[in-house]
mmCIF file of C-alpha atoms in Angstrom:
data_model
loop_
_atom_site.group_PDB
_atom_site.id
_atom_site.type_symbol
_atom_site.label_atom_id
_atom_site.label_comp_id
_atom_site.label_asym_id
_atom_site.label_seq_id
_atom_site.Cartn_x
_atom_site.Cartn_y
_atom_site.Cartn_z
ATOM 1 C CA CYS A 1 -11.733 -14.410 -8.812
ATOM 2 C CA MET A 2 -10.634 -17.305 -6.634
ATOM 3 C CA TRP A 3 -11.926 -19.846 -9.158
ATOM 4 C CA LEU A 4 -10.251 -17.960 -12.001
ATOM 5 C CA MET A 5 -6.957 -18.197 -10.125
ATOM 6 C CA PHE A 6 -7.460 -21.889 -9.325
ATOM 7 C CA SER A 7 -8.630 -22.979 -12.770
ATOM 8 C CA GLY A 8 -6.032 -20.809 -14.512
ATOM 9 C CA ALA A 9 -3.250 -22.562 -12.643
ATOM 10 C CA PHE A 10 -4.305 -25.933 -14.089
ATOM 11 C CA VAL A 11 -4.826 -24.481 -17.561
ATOM 12 C CA PHE A 12 -1.516 -22.611 -17.873
ATOM 13 C CA VAL A 13 0.900 -24.615 -15.672
ATOM 14 C CA PRO A 14 1.908 -27.814 -17.550
ATOM 15 C CA PRO A 15 2.876 -29.934 -14.483
ATOM 16 C CA LEU A 16 -0.529 -29.266 -12.886
ATOM 17 C CA ALA A 17 -2.277 -29.997 -16.170
ATOM 18 C CA ALA A 18 -0.404 -33.311 -16.519
ATOM 19 C CA MET A 19 -1.344 -34.220 -12.945
ATOM 20 C CA VAL A 20 -5.123 -34.010 -13.473
ATOM 21 C CA GLY A 21 -5.388 -35.141 -17.096
ATOM 22 C CA PRO A 22 -6.845 -33.645 -20.293
ATOM 23 C CA ASP A 23 -10.542 -34.049 -19.407
ATOM 24 C CA VAL A 24 -10.213 -32.111 -16.157
ATOM 25 C CA VAL A 25 -8.067 -29.471 -17.873
ATOM 26 C CA PHE A 26 -10.751 -29.066 -20.534
ATOM 27 C CA ALA A 27 -13.393 -28.493 -17.837
ATOM 28 C CA PHE A 28 -11.112 -26.001 -16.092
ATOM 29 C CA ARG A 29 -10.429 -24.210 -19.393
ATOM 30 C CA MET A 30 -14.129 -23.838 -20.249
ATOM 31 C CA SER A 31 -15.029 -22.582 -16.767
ATOM 32 C CA HIS A 32 -12.046 -20.212 -16.871
ATOM 33 C CA ARG A 33 -13.233 -18.731 -20.154
ATOM 34 C CA ILE A 34 -16.847 -18.334 -19.026
ATOM 35 C CA LEU A 35 -15.943 -16.742 -15.694
ATOM 36 C CA GLY A 36 -13.282 -14.657 -17.436
ATOM 37 C CA VAL A 37 -15.967 -13.084 -19.615
ATOM 38 C CA VAL A 38 -18.026 -12.391 -16.471
ATOM 39 C CA PHE A 39 -14.915 -10.918 -14.823
ATOM 40 C CA VAL A 40 -14.582 -8.459 -17.720
ATOM 41 C CA LEU A 41 -18.262 -7.597 -18.190
ATOM 42 C CA VAL A 42 -19.376 -7.089 -14.583
ATOM 43 C CA PRO A 43 -17.068 -4.098 -13.823
ATOM 44 C CA ILE A 44 -17.979 -2.487 -17.154
ATOM 45 C CA ILE A 45 -21.714 -2.859 -16.522
ATOM 46 C CA SER A 46 -21.317 -1.701 -12.922
ATOM 47 C CA ALA A 47 -19.419 1.412 -14.030
ATOM 48 C CA ILE A 48 -22.156 2.249 -16.542
ATOM 49 C CA MET A 49 -24.904 1.737 -13.961
ATOM 50 C CA ALA A 50 -23.150 3.549 -11.101
ATOM 51 C CA PRO A 51 -20.802 6.236 -12.452
ATOM 52 C CA ALA A 52 -20.864 8.015 -9.086
ATOM 53 C CA GLY A 53 -19.224 4.955 -7.538
ATOM 54 C CA VAL A 54 -16.455 5.048 -10.130
ATOM 55 C CA LYS A 55 -15.924 8.736 -9.426
ATOM 56 C CA HIS A 56 -15.725 7.986 -5.695
ATOM 57 C CA ILE A 57 -13.139 5.251 -6.277
ATOM 58 C CA ILE A 58 -11.003 7.503 -8.453
ATOM 59 C CA HIS A 59 -11.268 10.374 -5.960
ATOM 60 C CA ASN A 60 -10.124 8.152 -3.087
ATOM 61 C CA ASN A 61 -7.270 6.504 -4.958
ATOM 62 C CA ILE A 62 -5.896 9.359 -7.043
ATOM 63 C CA CYS A 63 -5.305 12.186 -4.626
ATOM 64 C CA HIS A 64 -2.509 14.221 -3.053
ATOM 65 C CA TRP A 65 -0.232 12.271 -0.712
ATOM 66 C CA THR A 66 0.531 14.000 2.579
ATOM 67 C CA GLU A 67 3.672 13.494 4.633
ATOM 68 C CA ASP A 68 1.693 11.109 6.852
ATOM 69 C CA ASP A 69 0.751 9.061 3.776
ATOM 70 C CA LYS A 70 4.388 8.759 2.723
ATOM 71 C CA LYS A 71 5.541 7.928 6.237
ATOM 72 C CA TRP A 72 2.832 5.278 6.584
ATOM 73 C CA MET A 73 4.084 3.503 3.459
ATOM 74 C CA ILE A 74 7.699 3.658 4.641
ATOM 75 C CA LEU A 75 6.771 2.157 8.010
ATOM 76 C CA PHE A 76 4.334 -0.466 6.743
ATOM 77 C CA LEU A 77 6.737 -3.401 6.279
ATOM 78 C CA PRO A 78 8.489 -2.880 9.650
ATOM 79 C CA TYR A 79 5.037 -2.426 11.208
ATOM 80 C CA LEU A 80 4.015 -5.913 10.070
ATOM 81 C CA PHE A 81 6.756 -7.399 12.243
ATOM 82 C CA MET A 82 6.979 -4.834 15.055
ATOM 83 C CA ALA A 83 3.437 -3.528 15.490
ATOM 84 C CA LYS A 84 3.838 -3.261 19.262
ATOM 85 C CA TRP A 85 6.739 -0.845 18.949
ATOM 86 C CA ILE A 86 5.880 1.218 15.857
ATOM 87 C CA HIS A 87 3.253 3.952 15.936
ATOM 88 C CA MET A 88 1.759 4.514 12.507
ATOM 89 C CA PRO A 89 0.865 8.077 11.463
ATOM 90 C CA ASP A 90 -2.773 9.126 11.235
ATOM 91 C CA GLN A 91 -4.626 8.368 8.020
ATOM 92 C CA ASP A 92 -7.669 9.624 6.160
ATOM 93 C CA GLU A 93 -10.685 7.501 5.272
ATOM 94 C CA GLN A 94 -8.496 5.542 2.864
ATOM 95 C CA LYS A 95 -4.964 4.703 3.893
ATOM 96 C CA SER A 96 -2.089 5.292 1.521
ATOM 97 C CA GLY A 97 -1.347 1.567 1.587
ATOM 98 C CA GLN A 98 -4.924 0.827 0.596
ATOM 99 C CA ARG A 99 -4.572 3.213 -2.348
ATOM 100 C CA VAL A 100 -1.478 1.327 -3.502
ATOM 101 C CA ALA A 101 -3.244 -2.018 -3.098
ATOM 102 C CA ASP A 102 -6.381 -0.849 -4.880
ATOM 103 C CA GLY A 103 -4.314 0.623 -7.695
ATOM 104 C CA ALA A 104 -2.353 -2.599 -8.104
ATOM 105 C CA LEU A 105 -5.541 -4.678 -8.121
ATOM 106 C CA TRP A 106 -7.255 -2.386 -10.617
ATOM 107 C CA ILE A 107 -4.275 -2.280 -12.981
ATOM 108 C CA SER A 108 -3.735 -6.038 -12.674
ATOM 109 C CA GLY A 109 -7.411 -6.736 -13.272
ATOM 110 C CA ILE A 110 -7.548 -4.507 -16.340
ATOM 111 C CA ILE A 111 -4.420 -6.017 -17.913
ATOM 112 C CA MET A 112 -5.528 -9.562 -17.084
ATOM 113 C CA GLY A 113 -8.929 -8.819 -18.615
ATOM 114 C CA ILE A 114 -7.426 -7.419 -21.828
ATOM 115 C CA THR A 115 -4.848 -10.184 -22.226
ATOM 116 C CA GLY A 116 -7.444 -12.811 -21.332
ATOM 117 C CA VAL A 117 -9.827 -11.597 -24.050
ATOM 118 C CA LEU A 118 -6.978 -11.535 -26.566
ATOM 119 C CA LEU A 119 -5.889 -15.052 -25.561
ATOM 120 C CA LEU A 120 -9.464 -16.244 -26.017
ATOM 121 C CA LEU A 121 -9.676 -14.641 -29.470
ATOM 122 C CA ASN A 122 -6.252 -16.048 -30.378
ATOM 123 C CA SER A 123 -7.380 -19.581 -29.595
ATOM 124 C CA THR A 124 -10.765 -19.269 -31.331
ATOM 125 C CA ILE A 125 -11.547 -16.805 -34.129
ATOM 126 C CA LEU A 126 -8.503 -14.528 -34.416
ATOM 127 C CA PRO A 127 -5.166 -16.399 -34.489
ATOM 128 C CA MET A 128 -2.223 -14.104 -33.727
ATOM 129 C CA GLY A 129 0.705 -16.479 -33.915
ATOM 130 C CA THR A 130 2.852 -18.148 -31.296
ATOM 131 C CA GLY A 131 4.915 -15.034 -30.582
ATOM 132 C CA ALA A 132 1.903 -12.923 -29.699
ATOM 133 C CA HIS A 133 0.441 -15.803 -27.686
ATOM 134 C CA SER A 134 3.637 -16.106 -25.640
ATOM 135 C CA TRP A 135 3.730 -12.396 -24.800
ATOM 136 C CA LEU A 136 0.025 -12.284 -23.939
ATOM 137 C CA LEU A 137 0.424 -15.311 -21.708
ATOM 138 C CA PHE A 138 3.497 -13.776 -20.036
ATOM 139 C CA PHE A 139 1.672 -10.569 -19.102
ATOM 140 C CA HIS A 140 -1.446 -12.507 -18.106
ATOM 141 C CA ASP A 141 0.625 -14.637 -15.721
ATOM 142 C CA LEU A 142 2.711 -11.705 -14.449
ATOM 143 C CA PHE A 143 -0.277 -9.638 -13.407
ATOM 144 C CA PHE A 144 -1.972 -12.727 -12.036
ATOM 145 C CA CYS A 145 0.979 -13.082 -9.645
ATOM 146 C CA ILE A 146 0.744 -9.403 -8.680
ATOM 147 C CA MET A 147 -2.989 -9.715 -8.044
ATOM 148 C CA LEU A 148 -2.440 -12.890 -6.003
ATOM 149 C CA ILE A 149 0.149 -11.184 -3.772
ATOM 150 C CA PHE A 150 -2.121 -8.240 -3.004
ATOM 151 C CA ALA A 151 -5.149 -10.519 -2.563
ATOM 152 C CA LEU A 152 -3.286 -12.611 0.022
ATOM 153 C CA ALA A 153 -2.152 -9.440 1.812
ATOM 154 C CA HIS A 154 -5.754 -8.204 1.821
ATOM 155 C CA ILE A 155 -6.920 -11.501 3.349
ATOM 156 C CA PHE A 156 -4.126 -11.347 5.931
ATOM 157 C CA LEU A 157 -5.370 -7.945 7.104
ATOM 158 C CA GLY A 158 -9.084 -8.272 6.354
ATOM 159 C CA ALA A 159 -9.464 -11.595 8.133
ATOM 160 C CA GLY A 160 -7.840 -10.131 11.233
ATOM 161 C CA ILE A 161 -4.894 -12.524 11.185
ATOM 162 C CA PHE A 162 -2.655 -9.505 11.811
ATOM 163 C CA GLN A 163 -3.276 -8.569 15.456
ATOM 164 C CA PRO A 164 -3.932 -4.791 15.121
ATOM 165 C CA TYR A 165 -6.716 -5.611 12.664
ATOM 166 C CA ARG A 166 -8.265 -8.348 14.807
ATOM 167 C CA GLY A 167 -12.042 -8.465 14.420
ATOM 168 C CA MET A 168 -11.975 -6.657 11.084
ATOM 169 C CA TRP A 169 -14.081 -9.340 9.406
ATOM 170 C CA LYS A 170 -17.088 -8.234 11.473
ATOM 171 C CA VAL A 171 -17.332 -5.011 9.485
ATOM 172 C CA MET A 172 -18.046 -6.918 6.285
ATOM 173 C CA TRP A 173 -19.758 -10.056 7.539
ATOM 174 C CA LYS A 174 -21.301 -9.377 10.946
ATOM 175 C CA ASP A 175 -22.266 -6.214 12.819
ATOM 176 C CA GLY A 176 -19.995 -3.744 10.991
ATOM 177 C CA LEU A 177 -18.900 -2.144 14.268
ATOM 178 C CA ILE A 178 -15.619 -0.665 15.469
ATOM 179 C CA SER A 179 -14.626 1.166 18.614
ATOM 180 C CA GLU A 180 -13.947 4.874 18.424
ATOM 181 C CA SER A 181 -10.458 4.283 19.752
ATOM 182 C CA ASP A 182 -9.693 1.843 16.956
ATOM 183 C CA ALA A 183 -11.128 4.221 14.363
ATOM 184 C CA LEU A 184 -8.786 6.878 15.723
ATOM 185 C CA TYR A 185 -5.895 4.410 15.733
ATOM 186 C CA HIS A 186 -6.346 3.287 12.122
ATOM 187 C CA TRP A 187 -7.924 6.365 10.482
ATOM 188 C CA GLY A 188 -7.021 9.196 12.830
ATOM 189 C CA HIS A 189 -7.491 12.139 10.441
ATOM 190 C CA TRP A 190 -10.875 10.917 9.249
ATOM 191 C CA ALA A 191 -12.142 10.008 12.729
ATOM 192 C CA ARG A 192 -11.138 13.342 14.268
ATOM 193 C CA ASP A 193 -12.714 15.308 11.412
ATOM 194 C CA VAL A 194 -16.002 13.463 11.761
ATOM 195 C CA LEU A 195 -16.086 13.629 15.551
ATOM 196 C CA LYS A 196 -15.179 17.319 15.452
ATOM 197 C CA THR A 197 -18.069 18.227 13.174
ATOM 198 C CA ASP A 198 -20.412 15.885 15.066
ATOM 199 C CA ASN A 199 -22.384 15.369 11.873
ATOM 200 C CA ASN A 200 -24.953 12.576 11.900
ATOM 201 C CA VAL A 201 -24.058 11.574 15.452
ATOM 202 C CA VAL A 202 -26.833 9.946 17.448
ATOM 203 C CA ARG A 203 -26.241 9.636 21.182
ATOM 204 C CA LYS A 204 -28.125 7.234 23.397
ATOM 205 C CA LYS A 205 -28.182 7.441 27.175
ATOM 206 C CA ALA A 206 -27.114 4.528 29.320
ATOM 207 C CA VAL A 207 -25.392 2.779 26.444
ATOM 208 C CA VAL A 208 -21.719 1.984 26.763
ATOM 209 C CA GLN A 209 -21.315 1.199 23.101
ATOM 210 C CA GLY A 210 -22.613 3.211 20.192
ATOM 211 C CA GLN A 211 -22.222 3.240 16.478
ATOM 212 C CA LEU A 212 -20.331 5.140 13.859
ATOM 213 C CA LYS A 213 -22.689 4.749 10.944
ATOM 214 C CA MET A 214 -21.171 4.456 7.507
ATOM 215 C CA PRO A 215 -22.153 2.252 4.597
ATOM 216 C CA PHE A 216 -20.812 -0.228 7.150
ATOM 217 C CA PRO A 217 -21.505 1.034 10.714
ATOM 218 C CA LEU A 218 -18.597 1.483 13.081
ATOM 219 C CA LEU A 219 -18.771 0.888 16.780
ATOM 220 C CA VAL A 220 -18.013 3.880 19.003
ATOM 221 C CA GLU A 221 -17.209 3.554 22.683
ATOM 222 C CA ARG A 222 -17.433 7.030 24.186
ATOM 223 C CA HIS A 223 -17.449 7.906 27.857
ATOM 224 C CA LEU A 224 -18.625 11.479 27.578
ATOM 225 C CA SER A 225 -18.899 12.109 31.286
ATOM 226 C CA ALA A 226 -18.108 10.401 34.536
ATOM 227 C CA LYS A 227 -21.763 9.534 35.188
ATOM 228 C CA LEU A 228 -23.383 9.171 31.787
ATOM 229 C CA HIS A 229 -22.477 6.871 28.946
ATOM 230 C CA HIS A 230 -23.329 7.880 25.410
ATOM 231 C CA SER A 231 -22.889 6.397 21.999
ATOM 232 C CA GLY A 232 -22.787 7.925 18.547
ATOM 233 C CA VAL A 233 -23.421 7.071 14.963
ATOM 234 C CA ILE A 234 -21.317 8.838 12.344
ATOM 235 C CA SER A 235 -22.086 8.737 8.673
ATOM 236 C CA CYS A 236 -19.217 8.884 6.196
ATOM 237 C CA PRO A 237 -18.589 7.680 2.652
ATOM 238 C CA VAL A 238 -16.421 4.612 2.406
ATOM 239 C CA CYS A 239 -13.937 3.725 -0.271
ATOM 240 C CA SER A 240 -14.411 1.820 -3.513
ATOM 241 C CA GLY A 241 -17.626 -0.132 -3.622
ATOM 242 C CA ASP A 242 -18.370 0.659 0.059
ATOM 243 C CA ARG A 243 -16.310 -2.336 1.083
ATOM 244 C CA GLY A 244 -15.782 -1.089 4.625
ATOM 245 C CA LYS A 245 -12.252 0.100 5.206
ATOM 246 C CA TYR A 246 -12.886 1.301 8.757
ATOM 247 C CA LEU A 247 -12.283 -1.978 10.411
ATOM 248 C CA SER A 248 -11.697 -3.009 13.951
ATOM 249 C CA GLY A 249 -8.442 -3.557 15.777
ATOM 250 C CA SER A 250 -8.294 -5.626 18.946
ATOM 251 C CA ASN A 251 -7.924 -3.105 21.743
ATOM 252 C CA LYS A 252 -10.945 -1.213 23.094
ATOM 253 C CA ARG A 253 -9.966 1.981 24.880
ATOM 254 C CA MET A 254 -12.241 4.499 26.592
ATOM 255 C CA TRP A 255 -11.558 7.965 27.937
ATOM 256 C CA ASN A 256 -13.351 10.866 29.576
ATOM 257 C CA GLU A 257 -14.462 13.992 27.773
ATOM 258 C CA PRO A 258 -15.723 17.157 29.411
#
């Protein structure tokens, strides 16, 4: 995706194309077309091979919005600038904001794929005229910009640049662990439901830190008694493609339980 964005900029933006010259633009155009075909085919093949994953994605993204979901979206922009003073409402395993982002990325990807294929056909075996080319290019560029905005926002949160999500990258690239307190902070409804049922929880004596096991494990810090430290591993389905939404914040809190 990143190369498609980079190469597309030099193919479709005349000042950038003039800056690098026709030979470089030609190389960018060919690589853009080849990777564009891969961009279209891979999701289709993946959906055919793993329909259960598609069903899981749809279930997580197209569902009833609770009052907490609506409030979370209303507070999100102020929260980005005043995280220390705004308490976000509890969320389920997939936040309402993540549903919006996933929906925008899916819609943008689909429209970019369709317009990209039509642009390729228009310039090769199926000419459609300059008018059709202009409209296809407009929508291709428009949804590229939308995808870019949400991709940058995803990096801002996923890389842990935003303080409450500090350490989030470990879920995808390192140990995949998160403290119980942070799971409760970011996904309160989900975390409480799982801890209440105690399903798939493995406790180990004399261990301060434990694990919430999902497709990406989550770190649990539980002080279950004054004298004995335990840890747990909780298994839960994660959102689209098991990309690990239950990611770590920066603060590690512990408390006593009877």
